[in-house]
Tab-separated table of C-alpha atoms in Angstrom:
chain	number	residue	atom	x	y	z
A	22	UNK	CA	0.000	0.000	0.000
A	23	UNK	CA	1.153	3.627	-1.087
A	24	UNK	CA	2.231	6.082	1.665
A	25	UNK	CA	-0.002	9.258	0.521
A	26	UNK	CA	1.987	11.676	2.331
A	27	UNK	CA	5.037	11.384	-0.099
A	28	UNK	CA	2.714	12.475	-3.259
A	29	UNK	CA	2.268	15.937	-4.392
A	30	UNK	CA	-0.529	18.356	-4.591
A	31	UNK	CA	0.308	18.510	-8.470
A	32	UNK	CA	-0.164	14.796	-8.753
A	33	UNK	CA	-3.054	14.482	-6.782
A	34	UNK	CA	-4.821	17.088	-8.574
A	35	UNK	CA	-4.314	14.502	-11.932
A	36	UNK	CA	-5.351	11.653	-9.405
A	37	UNK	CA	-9.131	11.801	-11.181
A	38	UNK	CA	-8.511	11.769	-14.429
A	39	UNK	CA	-6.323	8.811	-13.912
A	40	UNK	CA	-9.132	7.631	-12.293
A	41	UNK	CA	-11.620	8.180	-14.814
A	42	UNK	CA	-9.634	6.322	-17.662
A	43	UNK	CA	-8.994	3.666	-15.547
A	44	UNK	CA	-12.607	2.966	-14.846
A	45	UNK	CA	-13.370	3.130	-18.774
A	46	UNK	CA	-10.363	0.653	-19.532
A	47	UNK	CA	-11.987	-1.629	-16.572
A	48	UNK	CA	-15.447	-1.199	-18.487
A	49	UNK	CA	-14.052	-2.456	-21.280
A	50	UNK	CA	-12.367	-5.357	-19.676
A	51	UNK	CA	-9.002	-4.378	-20.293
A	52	UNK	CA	-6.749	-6.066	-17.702
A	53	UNK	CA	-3.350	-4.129	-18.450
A	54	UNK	CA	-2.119	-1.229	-19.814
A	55	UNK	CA	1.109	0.875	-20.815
A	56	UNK	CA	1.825	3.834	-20.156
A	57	UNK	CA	2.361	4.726	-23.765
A	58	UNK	CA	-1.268	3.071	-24.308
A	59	UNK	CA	-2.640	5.741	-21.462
A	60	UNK	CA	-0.062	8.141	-23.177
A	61	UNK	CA	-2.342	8.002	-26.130
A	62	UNK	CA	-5.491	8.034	-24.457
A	63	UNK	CA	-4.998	10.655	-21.976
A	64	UNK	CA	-2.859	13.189	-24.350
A	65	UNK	CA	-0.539	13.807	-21.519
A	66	UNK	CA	3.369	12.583	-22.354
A	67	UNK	CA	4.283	8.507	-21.226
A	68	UNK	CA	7.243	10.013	-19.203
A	69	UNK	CA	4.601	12.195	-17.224
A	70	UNK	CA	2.390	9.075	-16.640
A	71	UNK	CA	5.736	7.244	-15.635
A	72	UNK	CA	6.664	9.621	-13.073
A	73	UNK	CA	3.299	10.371	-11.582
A	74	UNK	CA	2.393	6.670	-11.329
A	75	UNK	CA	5.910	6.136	-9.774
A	76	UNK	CA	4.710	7.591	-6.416
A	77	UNK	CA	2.473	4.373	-6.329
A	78	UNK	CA	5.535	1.797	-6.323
A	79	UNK	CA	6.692	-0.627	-8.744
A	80	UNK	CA	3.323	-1.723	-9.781
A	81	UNK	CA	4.271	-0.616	-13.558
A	82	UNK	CA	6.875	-3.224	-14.771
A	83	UNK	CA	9.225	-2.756	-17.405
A	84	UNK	CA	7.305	-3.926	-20.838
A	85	UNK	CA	4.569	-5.524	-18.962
A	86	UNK	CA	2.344	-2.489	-17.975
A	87	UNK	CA	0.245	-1.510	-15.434
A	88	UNK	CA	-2.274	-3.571	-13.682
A	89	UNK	CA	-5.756	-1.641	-14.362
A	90	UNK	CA	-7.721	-3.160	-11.367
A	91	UNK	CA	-5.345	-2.579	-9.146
A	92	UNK	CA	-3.644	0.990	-10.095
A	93	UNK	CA	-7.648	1.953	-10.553
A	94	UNK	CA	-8.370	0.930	-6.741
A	95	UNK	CA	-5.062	2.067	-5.272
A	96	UNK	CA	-5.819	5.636	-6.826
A	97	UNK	CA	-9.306	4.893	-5.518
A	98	UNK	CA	-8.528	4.665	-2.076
A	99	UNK	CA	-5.795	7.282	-1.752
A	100	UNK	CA	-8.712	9.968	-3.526
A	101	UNK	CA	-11.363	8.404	-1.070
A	102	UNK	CA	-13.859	7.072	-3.100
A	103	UNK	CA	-15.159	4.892	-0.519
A	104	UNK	CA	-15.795	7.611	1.455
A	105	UNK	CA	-19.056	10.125	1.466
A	106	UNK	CA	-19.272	13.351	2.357
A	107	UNK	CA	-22.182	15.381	3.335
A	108	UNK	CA	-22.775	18.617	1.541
A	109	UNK	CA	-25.403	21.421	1.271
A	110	UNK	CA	-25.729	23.842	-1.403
A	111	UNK	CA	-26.158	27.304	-0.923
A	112	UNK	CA	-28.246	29.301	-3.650
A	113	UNK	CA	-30.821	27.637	-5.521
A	114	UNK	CA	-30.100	29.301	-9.129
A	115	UNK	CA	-28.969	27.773	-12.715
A	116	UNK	CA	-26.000	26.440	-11.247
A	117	UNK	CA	-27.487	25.076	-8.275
A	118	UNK	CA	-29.764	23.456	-9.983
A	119	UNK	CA	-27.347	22.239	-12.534
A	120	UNK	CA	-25.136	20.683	-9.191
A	121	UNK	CA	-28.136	18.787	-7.747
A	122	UNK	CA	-28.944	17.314	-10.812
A	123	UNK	CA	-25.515	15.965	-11.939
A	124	UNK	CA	-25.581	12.238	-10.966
A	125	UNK	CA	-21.859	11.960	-11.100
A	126	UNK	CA	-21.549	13.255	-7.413
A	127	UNK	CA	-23.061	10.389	-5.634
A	128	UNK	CA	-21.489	7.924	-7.379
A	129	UNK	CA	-17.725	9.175	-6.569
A	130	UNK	CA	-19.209	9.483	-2.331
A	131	UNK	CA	-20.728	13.273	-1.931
A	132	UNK	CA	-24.381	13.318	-1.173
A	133	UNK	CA	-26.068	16.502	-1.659
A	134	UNK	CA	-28.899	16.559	1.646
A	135	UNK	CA	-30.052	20.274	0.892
A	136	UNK	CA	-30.341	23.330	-0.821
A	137	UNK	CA	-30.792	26.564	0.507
A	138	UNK	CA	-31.870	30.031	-0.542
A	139	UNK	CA	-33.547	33.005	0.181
A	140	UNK	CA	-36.107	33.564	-2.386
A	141	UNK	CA	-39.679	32.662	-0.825
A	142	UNK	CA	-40.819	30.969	-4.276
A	143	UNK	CA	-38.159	28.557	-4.017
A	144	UNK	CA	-38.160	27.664	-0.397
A	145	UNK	CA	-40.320	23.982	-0.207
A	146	UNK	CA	-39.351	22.889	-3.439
A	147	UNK	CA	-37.449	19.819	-4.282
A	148	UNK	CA	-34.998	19.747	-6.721
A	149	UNK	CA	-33.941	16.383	-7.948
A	150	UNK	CA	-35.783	15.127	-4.379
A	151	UNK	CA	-33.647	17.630	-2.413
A	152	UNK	CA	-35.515	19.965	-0.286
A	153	UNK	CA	-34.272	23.975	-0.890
A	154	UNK	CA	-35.071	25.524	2.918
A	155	UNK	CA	-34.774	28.821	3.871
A	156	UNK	CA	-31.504	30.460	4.419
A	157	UNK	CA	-32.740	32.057	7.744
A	158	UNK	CA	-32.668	27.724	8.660
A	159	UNK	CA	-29.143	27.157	7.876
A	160	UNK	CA	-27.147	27.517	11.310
A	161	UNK	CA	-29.971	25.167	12.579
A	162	UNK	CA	-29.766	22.590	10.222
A	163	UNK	CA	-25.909	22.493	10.222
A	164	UNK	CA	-26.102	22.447	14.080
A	165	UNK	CA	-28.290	19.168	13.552
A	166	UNK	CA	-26.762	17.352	10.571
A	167	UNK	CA	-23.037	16.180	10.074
A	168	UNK	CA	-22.288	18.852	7.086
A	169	UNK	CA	-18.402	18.480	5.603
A	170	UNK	CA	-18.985	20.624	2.356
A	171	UNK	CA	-20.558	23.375	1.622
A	172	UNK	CA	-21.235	24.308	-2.573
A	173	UNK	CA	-21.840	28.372	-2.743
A	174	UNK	CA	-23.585	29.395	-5.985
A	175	UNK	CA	-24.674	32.060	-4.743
A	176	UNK	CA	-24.165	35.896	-6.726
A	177	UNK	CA	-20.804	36.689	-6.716
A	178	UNK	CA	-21.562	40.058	-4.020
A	179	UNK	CA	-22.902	38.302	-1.379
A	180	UNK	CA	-19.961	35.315	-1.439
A	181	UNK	CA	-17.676	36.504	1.203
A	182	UNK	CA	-20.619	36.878	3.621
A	183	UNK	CA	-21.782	33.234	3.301
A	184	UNK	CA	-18.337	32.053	2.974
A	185	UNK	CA	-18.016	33.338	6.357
A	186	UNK	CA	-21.393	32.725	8.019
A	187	UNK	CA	-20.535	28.998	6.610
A	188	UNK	CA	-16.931	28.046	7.917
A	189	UNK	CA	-18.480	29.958	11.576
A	190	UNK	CA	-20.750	27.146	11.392
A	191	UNK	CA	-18.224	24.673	11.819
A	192	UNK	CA	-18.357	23.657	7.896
A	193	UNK	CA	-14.473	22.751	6.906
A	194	UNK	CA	-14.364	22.888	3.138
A	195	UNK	CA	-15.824	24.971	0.329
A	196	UNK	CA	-16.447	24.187	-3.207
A	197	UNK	CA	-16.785	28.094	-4.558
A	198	UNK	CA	-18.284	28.680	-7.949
A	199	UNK	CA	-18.620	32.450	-7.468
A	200	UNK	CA	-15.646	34.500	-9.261
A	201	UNK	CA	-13.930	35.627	-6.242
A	202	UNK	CA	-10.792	33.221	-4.972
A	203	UNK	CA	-12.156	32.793	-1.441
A	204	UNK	CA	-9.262	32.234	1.212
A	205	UNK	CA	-9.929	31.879	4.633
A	206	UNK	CA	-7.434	30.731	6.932
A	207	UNK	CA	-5.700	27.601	7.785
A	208	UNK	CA	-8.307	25.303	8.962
A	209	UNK	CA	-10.476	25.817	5.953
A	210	UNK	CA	-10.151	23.949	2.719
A	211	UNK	CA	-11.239	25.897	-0.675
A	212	UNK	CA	-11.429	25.060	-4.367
A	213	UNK	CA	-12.358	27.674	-6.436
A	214	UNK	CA	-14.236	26.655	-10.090
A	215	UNK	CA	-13.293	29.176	-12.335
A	216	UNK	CA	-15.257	28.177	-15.473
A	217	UNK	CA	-13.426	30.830	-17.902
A	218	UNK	CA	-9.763	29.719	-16.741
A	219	UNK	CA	-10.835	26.425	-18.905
A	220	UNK	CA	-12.847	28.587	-22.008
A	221	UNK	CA	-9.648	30.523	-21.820
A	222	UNK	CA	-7.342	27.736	-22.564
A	223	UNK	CA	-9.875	26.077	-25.409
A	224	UNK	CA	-9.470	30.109	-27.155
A	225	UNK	CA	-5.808	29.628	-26.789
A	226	UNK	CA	-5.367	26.032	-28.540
A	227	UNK	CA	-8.268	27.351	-30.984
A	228	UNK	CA	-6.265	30.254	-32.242
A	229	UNK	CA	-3.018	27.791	-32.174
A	230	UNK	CA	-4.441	25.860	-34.964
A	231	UNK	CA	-5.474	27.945	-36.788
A	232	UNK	CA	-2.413	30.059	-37.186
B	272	UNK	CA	7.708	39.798	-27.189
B	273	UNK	CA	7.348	36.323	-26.274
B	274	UNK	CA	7.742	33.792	-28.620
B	275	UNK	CA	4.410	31.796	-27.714
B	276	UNK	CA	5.493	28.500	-29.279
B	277	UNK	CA	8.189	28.051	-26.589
B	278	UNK	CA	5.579	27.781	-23.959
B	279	UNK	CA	4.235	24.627	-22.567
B	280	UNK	CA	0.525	23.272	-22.603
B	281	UNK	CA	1.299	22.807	-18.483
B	282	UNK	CA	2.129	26.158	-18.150
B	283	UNK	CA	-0.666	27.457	-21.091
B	284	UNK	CA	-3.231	25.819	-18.379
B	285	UNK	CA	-1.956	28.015	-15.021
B	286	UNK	CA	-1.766	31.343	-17.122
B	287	UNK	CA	-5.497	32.570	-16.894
B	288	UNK	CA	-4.770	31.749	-12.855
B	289	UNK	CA	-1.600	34.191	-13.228
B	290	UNK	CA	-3.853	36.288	-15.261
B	291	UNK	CA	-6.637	36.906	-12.514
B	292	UNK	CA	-4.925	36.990	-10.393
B	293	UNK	CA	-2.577	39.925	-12.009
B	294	UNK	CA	-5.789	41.972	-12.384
B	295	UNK	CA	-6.866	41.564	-8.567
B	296	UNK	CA	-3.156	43.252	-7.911
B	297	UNK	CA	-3.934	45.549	-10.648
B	298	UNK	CA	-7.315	46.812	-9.169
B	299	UNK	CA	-5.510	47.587	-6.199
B	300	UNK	CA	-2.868	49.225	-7.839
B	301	UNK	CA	0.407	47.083	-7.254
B	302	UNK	CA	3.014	48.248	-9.547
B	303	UNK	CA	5.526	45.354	-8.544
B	304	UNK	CA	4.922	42.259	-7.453
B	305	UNK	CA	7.532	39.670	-6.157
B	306	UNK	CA	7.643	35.879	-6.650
B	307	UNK	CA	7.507	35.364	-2.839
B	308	UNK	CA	4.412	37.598	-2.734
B	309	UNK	CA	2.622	35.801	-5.592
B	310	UNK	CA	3.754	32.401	-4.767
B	311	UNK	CA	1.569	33.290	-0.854
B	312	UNK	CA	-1.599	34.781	-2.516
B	313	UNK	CA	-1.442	31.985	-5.198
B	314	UNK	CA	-0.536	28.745	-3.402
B	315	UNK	CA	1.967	27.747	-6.043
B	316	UNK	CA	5.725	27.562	-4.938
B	317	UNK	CA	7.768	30.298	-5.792
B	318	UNK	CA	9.934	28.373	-7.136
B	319	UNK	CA	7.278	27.245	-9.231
B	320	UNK	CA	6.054	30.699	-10.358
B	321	UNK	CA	9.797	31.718	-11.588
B	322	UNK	CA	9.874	28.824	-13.320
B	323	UNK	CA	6.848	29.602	-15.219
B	324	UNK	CA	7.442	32.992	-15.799
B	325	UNK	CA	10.895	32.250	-16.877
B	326	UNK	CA	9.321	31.686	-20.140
B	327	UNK	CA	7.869	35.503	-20.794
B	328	UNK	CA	12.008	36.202	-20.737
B	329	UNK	CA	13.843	38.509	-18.080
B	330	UNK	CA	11.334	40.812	-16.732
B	331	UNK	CA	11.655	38.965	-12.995
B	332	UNK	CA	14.480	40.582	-11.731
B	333	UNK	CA	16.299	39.980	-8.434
B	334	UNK	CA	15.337	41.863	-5.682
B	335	UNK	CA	12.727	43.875	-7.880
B	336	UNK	CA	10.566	41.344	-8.688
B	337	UNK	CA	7.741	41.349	-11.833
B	338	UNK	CA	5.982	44.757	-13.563
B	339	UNK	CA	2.648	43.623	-12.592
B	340	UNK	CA	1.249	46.180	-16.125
B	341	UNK	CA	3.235	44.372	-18.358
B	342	UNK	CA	3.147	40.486	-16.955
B	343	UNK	CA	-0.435	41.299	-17.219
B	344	UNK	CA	-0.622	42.301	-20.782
B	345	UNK	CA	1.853	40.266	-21.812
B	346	UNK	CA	0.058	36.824	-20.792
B	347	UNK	CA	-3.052	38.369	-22.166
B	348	UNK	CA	-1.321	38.879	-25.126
B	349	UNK	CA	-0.621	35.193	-25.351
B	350	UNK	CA	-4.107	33.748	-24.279
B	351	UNK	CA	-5.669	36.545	-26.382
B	352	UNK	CA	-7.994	38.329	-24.343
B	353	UNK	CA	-7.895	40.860	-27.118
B	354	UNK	CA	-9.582	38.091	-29.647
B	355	UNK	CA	-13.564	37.610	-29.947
B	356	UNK	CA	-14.986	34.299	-30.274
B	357	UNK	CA	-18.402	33.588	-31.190
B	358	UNK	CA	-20.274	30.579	-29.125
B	359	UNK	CA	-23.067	28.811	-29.102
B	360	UNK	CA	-24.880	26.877	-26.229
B	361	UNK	CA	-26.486	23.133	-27.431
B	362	UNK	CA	-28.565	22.757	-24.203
B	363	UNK	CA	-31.080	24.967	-22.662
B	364	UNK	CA	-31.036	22.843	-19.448
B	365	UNK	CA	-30.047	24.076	-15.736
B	366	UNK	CA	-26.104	24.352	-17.058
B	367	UNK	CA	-26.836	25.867	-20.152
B	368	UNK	CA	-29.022	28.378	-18.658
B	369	UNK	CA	-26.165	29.362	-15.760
B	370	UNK	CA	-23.313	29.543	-18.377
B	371	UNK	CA	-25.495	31.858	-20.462
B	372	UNK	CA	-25.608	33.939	-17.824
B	373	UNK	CA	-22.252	34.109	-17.016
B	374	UNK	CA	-21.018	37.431	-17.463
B	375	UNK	CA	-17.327	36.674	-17.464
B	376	UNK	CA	-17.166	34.956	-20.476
B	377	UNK	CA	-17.916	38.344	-22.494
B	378	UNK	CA	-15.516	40.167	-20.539
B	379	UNK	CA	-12.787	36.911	-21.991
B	380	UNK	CA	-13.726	37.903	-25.399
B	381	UNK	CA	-16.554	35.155	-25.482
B	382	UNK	CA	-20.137	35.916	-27.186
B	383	UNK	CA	-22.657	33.467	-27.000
B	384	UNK	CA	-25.001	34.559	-29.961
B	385	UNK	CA	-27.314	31.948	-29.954
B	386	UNK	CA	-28.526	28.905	-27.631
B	387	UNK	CA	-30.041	25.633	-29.032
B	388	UNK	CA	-32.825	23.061	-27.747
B	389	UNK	CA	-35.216	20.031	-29.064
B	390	UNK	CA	-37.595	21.721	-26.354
B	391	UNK	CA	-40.532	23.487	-28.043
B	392	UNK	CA	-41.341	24.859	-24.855
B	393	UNK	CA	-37.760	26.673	-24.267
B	394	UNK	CA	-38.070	27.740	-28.516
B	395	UNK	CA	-38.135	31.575	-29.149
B	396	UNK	CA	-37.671	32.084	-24.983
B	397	UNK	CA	-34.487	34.325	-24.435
B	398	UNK	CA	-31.556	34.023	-21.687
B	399	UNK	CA	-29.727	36.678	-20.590
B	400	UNK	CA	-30.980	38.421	-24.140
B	401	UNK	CA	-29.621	35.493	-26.101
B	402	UNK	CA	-32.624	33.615	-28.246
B	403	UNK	CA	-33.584	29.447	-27.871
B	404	UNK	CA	-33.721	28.346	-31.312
B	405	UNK	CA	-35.123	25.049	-32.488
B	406	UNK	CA	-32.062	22.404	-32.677
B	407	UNK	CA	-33.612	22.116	-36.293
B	408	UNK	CA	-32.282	25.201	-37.246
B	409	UNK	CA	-28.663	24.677	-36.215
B	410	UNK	CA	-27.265	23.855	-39.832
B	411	UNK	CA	-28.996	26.843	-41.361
B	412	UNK	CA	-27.536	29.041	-38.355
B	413	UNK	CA	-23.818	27.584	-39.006
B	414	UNK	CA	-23.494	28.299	-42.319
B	415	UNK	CA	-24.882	31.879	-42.214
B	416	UNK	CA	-22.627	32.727	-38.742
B	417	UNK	CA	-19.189	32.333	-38.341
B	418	UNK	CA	-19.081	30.279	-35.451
B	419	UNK	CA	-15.870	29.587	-33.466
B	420	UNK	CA	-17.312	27.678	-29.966
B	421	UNK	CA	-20.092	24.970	-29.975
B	422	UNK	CA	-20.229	24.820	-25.828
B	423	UNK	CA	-22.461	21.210	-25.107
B	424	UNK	CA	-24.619	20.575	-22.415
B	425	UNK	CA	-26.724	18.056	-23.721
B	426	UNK	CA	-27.712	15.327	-21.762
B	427	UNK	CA	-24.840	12.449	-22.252
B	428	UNK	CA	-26.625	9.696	-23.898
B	429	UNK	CA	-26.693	12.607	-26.577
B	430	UNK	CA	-23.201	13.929	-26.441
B	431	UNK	CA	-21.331	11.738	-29.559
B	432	UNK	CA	-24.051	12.487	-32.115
B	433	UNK	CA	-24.228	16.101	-31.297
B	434	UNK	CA	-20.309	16.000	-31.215
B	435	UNK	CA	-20.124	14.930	-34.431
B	436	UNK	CA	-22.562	17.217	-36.378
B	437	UNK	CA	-21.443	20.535	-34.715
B	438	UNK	CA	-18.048	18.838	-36.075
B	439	UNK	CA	-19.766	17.866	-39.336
B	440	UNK	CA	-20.742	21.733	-39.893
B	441	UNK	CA	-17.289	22.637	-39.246
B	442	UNK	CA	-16.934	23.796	-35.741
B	443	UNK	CA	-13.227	23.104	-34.800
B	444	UNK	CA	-13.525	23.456	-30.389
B	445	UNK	CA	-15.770	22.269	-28.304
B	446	UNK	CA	-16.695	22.970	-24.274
B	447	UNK	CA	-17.837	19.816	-23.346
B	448	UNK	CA	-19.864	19.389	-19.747
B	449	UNK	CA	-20.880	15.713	-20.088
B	450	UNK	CA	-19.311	13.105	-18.082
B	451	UNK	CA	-17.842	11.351	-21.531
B	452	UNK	CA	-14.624	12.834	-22.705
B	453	UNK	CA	-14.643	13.586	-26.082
B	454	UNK	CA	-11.413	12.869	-28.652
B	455	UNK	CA	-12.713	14.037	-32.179
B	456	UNK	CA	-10.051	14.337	-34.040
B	457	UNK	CA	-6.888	15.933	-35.351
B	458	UNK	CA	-8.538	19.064	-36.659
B	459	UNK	CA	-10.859	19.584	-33.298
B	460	UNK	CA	-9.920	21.283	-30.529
B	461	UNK	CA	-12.060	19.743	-27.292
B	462	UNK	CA	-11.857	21.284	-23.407
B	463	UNK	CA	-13.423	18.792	-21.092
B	464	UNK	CA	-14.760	20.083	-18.007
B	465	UNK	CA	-15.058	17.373	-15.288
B	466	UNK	CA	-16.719	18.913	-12.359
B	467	UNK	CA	-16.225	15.996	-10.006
B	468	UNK	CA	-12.621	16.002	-10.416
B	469	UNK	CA	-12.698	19.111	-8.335
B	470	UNK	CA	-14.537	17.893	-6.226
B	471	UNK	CA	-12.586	15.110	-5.047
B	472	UNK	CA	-9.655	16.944	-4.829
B	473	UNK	CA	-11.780	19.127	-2.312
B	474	UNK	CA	-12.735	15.534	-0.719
B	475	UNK	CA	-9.019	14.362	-0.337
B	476	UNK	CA	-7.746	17.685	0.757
B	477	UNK	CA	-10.593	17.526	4.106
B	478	UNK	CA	-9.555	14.348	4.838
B	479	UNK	CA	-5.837	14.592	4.924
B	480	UNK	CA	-6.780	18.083	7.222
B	481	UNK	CA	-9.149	15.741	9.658
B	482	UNK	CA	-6.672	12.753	9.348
């Protein structure tokens, strides 16, 4: 088994991709693979592969490959996919909506258990079968329920205010899809989602080609 | 000037972070801006900001650290923030309705002129000002608008057929939000956008803090 401390924030952050073309190989009943196989697949160089999958031992031999099932459940457990998390999200707009609906989140161990927001007409609804409350309810129901994640969709004025009404609740880690970079202290993990970083880069290889 | 070609996809995908985050310093003014300073507002080593910035030539200098202006303009320069590119949205769904309303994308130099849908009930509705036409109509639209950006949120069981005619009419980049990663081709530039692998980065990161 693979001591996580000794592998990088970089390498973890490539950690579910891996995953994700491992679990298509697996679907396809493909038992080994190289890394100049995944090379092709994945678009990312074979020496990259080689040295990220090196952190995980000598489980890629020397003209033999890699062992699917296994590198696909070793990068499995180190990500935590047999864990679940408990997560709220806060502003029932587009986006919200969009995040209760996406199916992939359960399946990889983060169950959405509510929605809040403070427009009246939405309050009562269910969205995808999760309840949207009131935001005036939120300090009780966090008080009551075991929340580790907290999704904030809300408009991008009012994020720094239920950033920090959140983590004073006691909630740990923040999935932020407002503009802003939120950062707020040591015991509080972030990731921001910033949509046009990723438009950005598809402009960039666009124009590329076509010079 | 930079020469672009000498810079690396890795570092193409961290330069609209740099760039942001460049503008926050310019809002507020900051004339100079050291790797040490950047490397604590960023959360990337310093070591690996030089080593990324190496690339835009000598303008780090010792002691004196980056112009903040020019580092700015320069790496909007390269990801061409000065370019327009004209989008359309397949999907009038939850996601398609939040990324038409996403007011960033403009400011990027990205117009979404036209959203699509099989929905007669979403037909001839507008968001954010930008008209639902009739999936029908999407050949006719093609060839009378230059379209750069075909941005797909279609449900997934959809995703390869509508791949393949916004290829067919000769759309070379899609923004794909399904869960299936699409590899269409040589001449087709694709950006993926896997929500949940930011999520379980978020996921890991709580649990190594609670470990």
């Amino acid at each position: 088994m693979v001591e996580d401390k000794k592998i990088s924030m970089a390498v973890i952050r490539r950690l579910p991709r891996y995953f994700r073309y491992l679990s298509d190989l697996m679907k396809l009943d493909i038992k080994r693979v190289s890394s100049k196989e995944l090379s092709e697949r994945m678009h990312i160089t074979a020496s990259q592969i080689r040295q990220d999958l090196n952190c995980f031992g000598g489980f890629g031999q020397q003209g033999y490959g890699y062992n699917v099932e296994y590198l696909y459940n070793e990068i499995g457990r180190i990500l935590g996919t047999d864990k679940r998390f408990n997560c709220i999200i806060l502003g029932a707009g587009n986006m919200g909506n969009a995040l209760a609906n996406y199916e992939n989140f359960k399946r990889r161990g983060f169950d959405i258990v509510a929605i809040f927001d403070v427009d009246k007409e939405k309050i009562g609804n269910k969205i995808n079968d999760i309840e949207v409350y009131s935001t005036e309810t939120l300090a009780e129901f966090v008080a009551n329920n075991k929340i580790d994640i907290a999704i904030l969709t809300v408009p991008n004025k009012k994020i720094i205010d239920i950033a920090t009404e959140v983590t004073n609740l006691g909630i740990k880690a923040i999935w932020n899809f407002s503009p802003t970079d939120l950062r707020l202290g040591e015991g509080i993990v972030v990731e921001n989602v910033h949509l046009s970083d990723s438009l950005m880069v598809l402009g960039y290889r666009l124009r590329e080609k076509e010079d």
